[in-house]
């Protein structure tokens, strides 16, 4: 291996990654900066700095209600997604049945189809069924595209573990429920967390489907949209978003730590490249045919 | 199946009932599959798929022009309008074209970064990079687009920087170029994540073997790594392509005079003219495009890499 | 799946078309009863500020839930949600109000229960966009013109005509609303500059007249930097130097001046279009008493003044004049409430275009056609 070439290419990759980091973070930094904008019109350069928007934002009852509604909707949608997504993943992984491949396809549809189609379809459906638009309809709308993130993560994890484990457990005398609790669940738990986190993020920031499925309530994105429409108090949106960013850094970091642990089949440490690659892959690749 | 410690929980009657049920289920796998699938299946079938079906059926109807009520006389007028009118064809091609450009851009941006993050970065840095990739997803879409308006505006940050460096300004503020940049920015995390995971899953032994067989860095990358991470790339592309295909908010915010997307026409038909049949008809385009895309993606193994 | 779809189809057919036209005639309440504790409104963003909503809630016990809509026709769609009973009231502009009336989505109101109505300027007591056959389908709220906005630094001579926004001199610097009703603005301009077309009413256009207006807009398109969809869009465009001239509302002018951008607005000599909003009552409102209490409240002079200054529009209630001057000196004159008649007559208020030409013939183009032409023009 050409070592100086490797060094150059490693350096190049590091530089590239730094640029990508800058690209990703620059608008975020702008948002944080403009939360302190003294003017209510966003322009460059900054007119002046002020913290006046912070108190007005947090005293804004509409904003607090919207934030709370978003949190509730996100939690409910994520819970439904975790329950249903994992159930679907188990079924698809464990059993061969007719239409197995179609399930993955159908579950991806809400995410793959434009949100406006999902929104319009659900809206007509609810209108036809004269269902009142409320938190329930919002949650239903979100859950349709949240299920798939949990499903995919769970399925990917299940595919990387050995099914013989379950059989071994049953052979040792555990019934289905015990096997599930002590063998299957630990393996899949972190995948559920990772999928759930992404599901919550998708639900929390969703605008289009929510526009069509909400009644006279505002989730946070709808509140932001309305605030932007009016244009009176623009920096308030920056303040709220900054708050959300700061609050979510901790759970996201935690989740990343969690998902590094692959559960049951972790082979010990090893060298830089050996330990880095998902250890269970080694076993899975050796034991099972490639997916 | 003798008694073991695992049996300790629950009284004898409950225990044996549980065992019988679980034994029966274990043997009849179809029963378990059905039970497991029934809840998500019921959910999906009843609510989502039925709603979609009803929506697309309405594409064959039309709307009474004054009252706005849907009149159920079956016709293909909506589809004819779409196919025959150059405007709607232009809009469709523009949407698909920019979606493709965004997908390619994001793939090119993401691959080196994901390789670095998955295989070269030390553990601590990995966590930092992961958070950096995920934070934009938690930041409101709308506010991020607004930040870009600030950057791309005529008197915005980009032009300010260019002037300071001695160049002339660029006038891309409300244009297809702006949309391309903003979309690439918005969906980049969605492309990075599956590619990162895919790179992570490549066993080091493959790379070592490739080196042993005499391949240099770039060759190894091209012939060994890339095919293995291709499913991840395709998985990421599902997101970038579909999210761009259906979006109408970014074109409204940073688009120019001729930047309408399929989503804008659909939204306009529904919200402005209350012409749901036409909106549904036009919405079949992204539906068909994504249907084909997903089928191809599945062939390439992307679903396992999502 | 097929079974479900068929069931769905059957029910839609059975439910027939949208709202039913059953509730017309009498049954008008004669007094405002006890409040139901809640009120669901569809409103323009900024029409339900805490400043006047909180006192209302305290006095009547009706908790206000507002759903904001970005366009008139979004309001129409929302009104039909949940079988028409999801929302109690809607603040519809003139381009949507007639559609709601014809669609049976709104009910007549008894204006005797709204004392402020007596003090409305005469033009807005029973305007054609909310009063049909002598029945009032709601009470007028506020109104305003569409203005010509320009940056005084870049547009050195004061404009006098709408020709400014069609002038190639300002290529890439013009902005107009992204709304099919903008065709009426083009038609209004043509009615003065090309009288041979015979345009009498910018909302009643025959096929030929419509095509002429759309052609004018098509010629304008290369000059357009962006079609603004939100008021804040236009503010950004002017503030950041992307646009120097355009069609606008007083709201933008005042916000920009507040942000130290040198802009001015005016109504050109050809006149202009404008908007007048009405609070309309849903035909299936679940909280009618709270709704009437709201109509009564929002029509009082003080609240009218508060809203006018907050949103930069002109009240319907003439008595609001003194309150406006109290809150902001000179505002009554600035918003033309002191002598509304001449100002009012120079404005051609939004109306939903329909096939009916008003003179007996049915050759005029309707809104669906306008919307299609607009989309095709923008490409």
Coordinates of C-alpha atoms in Angstrom, one line a residue, chain A residues 1-2 9-10 13-14 16-18 20-21 23-28 30-31 34 42-45 80 84-88 90-92 94-97 101-118 120-122 124-126 128 139-140 143-144 147-149 152-153 155-156 159-160 166-167 170-178 197-198 200-202 204-205 207-208 211-212 221-222 224-225 228-229 234 237-238 241 244-245 248-249 252-253 255-257 259-260 266 272-274 276-278 281-282 285 291, chain B residues 1-2 4-9 15 18-19 22 26 29-30 32-33 35-40 43-44 46-52 54-56 108-110 112-113 115-124 126-127 129-144 146-148 150-151 155-157 160 181 184-185 188-190 192-193 196-197 200-208 211 215-217 238-239 242-243 245-249 253 263 266-267 270 276 279-280 283-284 286-287 290-291 294-295 298 303-304 306:
Chain A
X1 CA 0.0 0.0 0.0
X2 CA 1.3 3.4 -0.9
X9 CA -5.8 10.8 0.8
X10 CA -6.5 10.7 4.5
X13 CA -10.8 13.3 3.4
X14 CA -10.3 15.1 6.7
X16 CA -13.5 17.4 2.9
X17 CA -15.2 16.4 6.1
X18 CA -14.4 19.7 7.7
X20 CA -19.0 19.4 5.1
X21 CA -19.2 20.2 8.8
X23 CA -21.6 23.5 5.3
X24 CA -24.0 21.8 7.7
X25 CA -23.4 24.0 10.6
X26 CA -23.2 27.5 9.0
X27 CA -26.9 28.1 8.7
X28 CA -27.4 26.7 12.2
X30 CA -26.7 32.0 11.7
X31 CA -29.9 31.0 13.3
X34 CA -30.1 36.0 14.6
X42 CA -33.7 39.5 8.8
X43 CA -30.9 41.1 6.8
X44 CA -27.2 41.2 6.6
X45 CA -25.2 42.6 8.3
X80 CA -47.1 3.9 18.1
X84 CA -46.1 -1.3 15.3
X85 CA -42.8 -1.0 13.5
X86 CA -41.1 -3.6 15.7
X87 CA -44.1 -5.9 15.3
X88 CA -43.9 -5.6 11.6
X90 CA -40.4 -9.3 13.7
X91 CA -43.1 -10.7 11.4
X92 CA -41.1 -10.0 8.2
X94 CA -39.1 -14.4 11.2
X95 CA -41.6 -15.7 8.8
X96 CA -41.7 -16.4 5.1
X97 CA -45.1 -15.6 3.9
X101 CA -41.5 -8.1 0.1
X102 CA -44.6 -5.9 -0.4
X103 CA -44.7 -5.0 3.3
X104 CA -41.4 -3.2 3.1
X105 CA -42.5 -1.4 0.0
X106 CA -45.8 -0.3 1.5
X107 CA -44.3 0.9 4.7
X108 CA -41.8 3.1 2.9
X109 CA -44.6 4.7 0.9
X110 CA -45.6 7.5 3.4
X111 CA -42.0 8.6 3.6
X112 CA -41.3 8.2 -0.1
X113 CA -44.4 9.8 -1.4
X114 CA -44.6 13.5 -1.1
X115 CA -46.1 14.7 2.1
X116 CA -48.7 16.6 0.3
X117 CA -50.2 13.4 -1.0
X118 CA -50.3 11.8 2.4
X120 CA -54.5 15.4 1.1
X121 CA -55.4 11.7 1.3
X122 CA -55.7 11.7 5.1
X124 CA -60.2 13.7 2.6
X125 CA -60.4 10.5 4.5
X126 CA -61.0 12.3 7.8
X128 CA -65.4 11.9 4.7
X139 CA -50.7 11.7 15.5
X140 CA -52.2 9.4 12.9
X143 CA -47.4 7.7 12.7
X144 CA -47.8 6.8 9.0
X147 CA -43.4 3.5 11.5
X148 CA -41.0 2.9 8.7
X149 CA -38.0 4.4 10.5
X152 CA -36.1 -0.4 9.0
X153 CA -33.8 -0.1 12.0
X155 CA -35.2 -5.2 10.6
X156 CA -31.6 -4.3 9.8
X159 CA -31.0 -9.4 10.0
X160 CA -27.6 -9.0 11.6
X166 CA -34.2 -18.0 19.5
X167 CA -34.2 -21.7 18.7
X170 CA -36.6 -22.4 23.2
X171 CA -34.6 -25.6 23.4
X172 CA -33.4 -24.6 26.8
X173 CA -36.9 -24.4 28.0
X174 CA -37.9 -20.8 27.7
X175 CA -41.4 -20.1 26.3
X176 CA -42.0 -17.5 23.6
X177 CA -42.5 -14.6 25.9
X178 CA -39.4 -15.3 27.9
X197 CA -35.2 9.0 17.8
X198 CA -35.3 9.6 14.1
X200 CA -39.5 11.8 16.8
X201 CA -37.3 14.1 14.8
X202 CA -39.4 13.6 11.7
X204 CA -41.3 17.2 15.5
X205 CA -40.4 19.1 12.4
X207 CA -45.1 20.8 8.4
X208 CA -46.9 19.6 5.3
X211 CA -51.2 21.4 7.9
X212 CA -53.7 19.0 6.4
X221 CA -43.7 24.0 13.0
X222 CA -47.1 25.4 12.3
X224 CA -43.2 28.9 13.2
X225 CA -44.9 29.0 9.8
X228 CA -43.0 33.7 9.4
X229 CA -46.2 34.5 7.4
X234 CA -39.4 36.8 13.1
X237 CA -38.7 31.7 15.6
X238 CA -34.9 31.8 15.8
X241 CA -35.3 26.9 17.3
X244 CA -34.8 23.2 20.6
X245 CA -31.3 22.6 19.3
X248 CA -31.9 18.0 21.9
X249 CA -28.1 17.8 21.7
X252 CA -29.0 12.8 20.4
X253 CA -25.5 12.3 21.9
X255 CA -28.6 7.8 21.4
X256 CA -25.4 7.7 19.4
X257 CA -23.5 6.2 22.3
X259 CA -26.5 2.6 19.1
X260 CA -22.8 1.8 19.0
X266 CA -20.3 -8.1 20.4
X272 CA -8.6 0.2 15.1
X273 CA -10.3 -1.2 12.1
X274 CA -11.4 -4.4 13.6
X276 CA -14.6 -0.1 14.6
X277 CA -16.6 -2.2 12.1
X278 CA -19.7 -3.5 13.6
X281 CA -21.2 -8.2 11.1
X282 CA -18.2 -10.5 11.2
X285 CA -21.3 -12.4 7.4
X291 CA -28.8 -10.4 2.5
Chain B
X1 CA -39.2 -29.5 28.0
X2 CA -38.6 -30.2 31.6
X4 CA -36.2 -25.2 34.6
X5 CA -35.6 -21.9 36.4
X6 CA -37.3 -20.2 33.5
X7 CA -40.5 -21.8 34.6
X8 CA -40.4 -20.2 38.0
X9 CA -42.6 -17.2 37.2
X15 CA -47.5 -21.5 33.1
X18 CA -48.7 -19.9 28.3
X19 CA -46.6 -22.8 27.2
X22 CA -46.5 -20.4 22.7
X26 CA -44.1 -21.6 17.4
X29 CA -45.6 -19.8 12.0
X30 CA -48.3 -18.4 9.8
X32 CA -47.7 -15.8 14.5
X33 CA -47.0 -13.9 11.3
X35 CA -51.0 -11.9 14.6
X36 CA -47.9 -9.8 14.5
X37 CA -48.8 -8.2 11.2
X38 CA -52.4 -7.7 12.1
X39 CA -52.0 -4.5 14.1
X40 CA -49.7 -2.6 11.7
X43 CA -53.6 0.5 10.6
X44 CA -52.0 0.8 7.2
X46 CA -57.7 1.0 6.7
X47 CA -56.3 4.4 7.1
X48 CA -53.5 5.1 4.8
X49 CA -54.1 2.9 1.8
X50 CA -57.8 3.5 1.7
X51 CA -57.2 7.2 1.9
X52 CA -54.8 7.1 -0.9
X54 CA -60.0 7.4 -2.6
X55 CA -57.8 10.3 -3.4
X56 CA -56.6 8.9 -6.6
X108 CA -21.0 13.2 -4.0
X109 CA -20.9 15.3 -0.8
X110 CA -21.8 12.5 1.5
X112 CA -16.2 11.0 1.3
X113 CA -17.5 12.4 4.5
X115 CA -16.0 7.2 4.7
X116 CA -14.0 9.4 6.9
X117 CA -16.5 9.3 9.7
X118 CA -17.1 5.6 9.6
X119 CA -13.6 4.3 9.1
X120 CA -11.0 7.0 9.8
X121 CA -12.3 9.2 12.6
X122 CA -11.4 8.4 16.2
X123 CA -14.3 7.4 18.5
X124 CA -14.7 10.8 20.1
X126 CA -17.3 10.1 15.6
X127 CA -19.8 11.1 18.2
X129 CA -19.7 14.2 13.8
X130 CA -22.8 12.2 14.4
X131 CA -24.4 15.0 16.4
X132 CA -23.4 17.5 13.8
X133 CA -25.1 15.5 11.1
X134 CA -28.2 15.0 13.2
X135 CA -28.7 18.5 14.7
X136 CA -29.9 20.0 11.4
X137 CA -32.7 17.4 11.3
X138 CA -33.9 18.7 14.7
X139 CA -33.7 22.3 13.5
X140 CA -36.9 23.5 12.0
X141 CA -36.9 23.1 8.2
X142 CA -38.5 26.5 7.7
X143 CA -36.0 28.4 9.8
X144 CA -33.1 26.7 8.0
X146 CA -34.8 31.3 6.0
X147 CA -31.2 31.2 7.0
X148 CA -30.3 30.4 3.4
X150 CA -30.1 35.5 4.3
X151 CA -27.0 33.9 2.7
X155 CA -27.3 42.0 -0.1
X156 CA -26.7 38.8 1.7
X157 CA -23.7 37.0 3.2
X160 CA -20.9 40.3 0.9
X181 CA -28.3 24.6 -3.1
X184 CA -28.9 19.7 -1.2
X185 CA -28.4 21.3 2.2
X188 CA -27.7 15.9 3.1
X189 CA -28.1 14.3 6.6
X190 CA -30.6 11.8 5.1
X192 CA -25.1 10.7 5.0
X193 CA -26.7 8.4 7.6
X196 CA -22.2 6.0 7.0
X197 CA -23.8 2.8 8.3
X200 CA -19.3 0.9 8.9
X201 CA -20.6 -2.5 8.0
X202 CA -17.8 -3.3 5.6
X203 CA -15.5 -5.8 7.4
X204 CA -11.9 -4.7 7.5
X205 CA -10.9 -8.1 6.2
X206 CA -12.3 -7.3 2.8
X207 CA -10.1 -4.2 2.5
X208 CA -7.0 -6.1 3.7
X211 CA -4.7 -4.7 -0.5
X215 CA -5.0 -3.1 -5.4
X216 CA -4.1 0.5 -4.6
X217 CA -6.4 2.8 -2.6
X238 CA -34.7 7.5 -1.9
X239 CA -35.0 10.2 0.7
X242 CA -38.6 11.8 -2.9
X243 CA -38.3 14.7 -0.5
X245 CA -40.0 15.6 -5.6
X246 CA -42.8 16.4 -3.3
X247 CA -41.7 19.6 -1.8
X248 CA -43.5 22.9 -2.4
X249 CA -42.4 25.0 0.5
X253 CA -39.5 30.5 -0.3
X263 CA -46.1 20.2 -5.3
X266 CA -50.9 20.4 -6.3
X267 CA -51.0 22.7 -3.3
X270 CA -56.2 22.1 -3.5
X276 CA -58.9 18.3 -5.7
X279 CA -54.5 18.0 -7.8
X280 CA -54.9 14.2 -7.4
X283 CA -50.0 14.0 -7.9
X284 CA -50.0 10.7 -9.8
X286 CA -44.6 11.7 -8.2
X287 CA -46.5 8.6 -7.2
X290 CA -41.4 7.1 -6.8
X291 CA -43.1 3.8 -7.5
X294 CA -38.6 2.2 -5.2
X295 CA -38.8 -0.9 -7.3
X298 CA -35.4 -2.6 -3.9
X303 CA -34.2 -1.6 1.6
X304 CA -31.8 -3.6 3.7
X306 CA -32.3 2.0 5.0

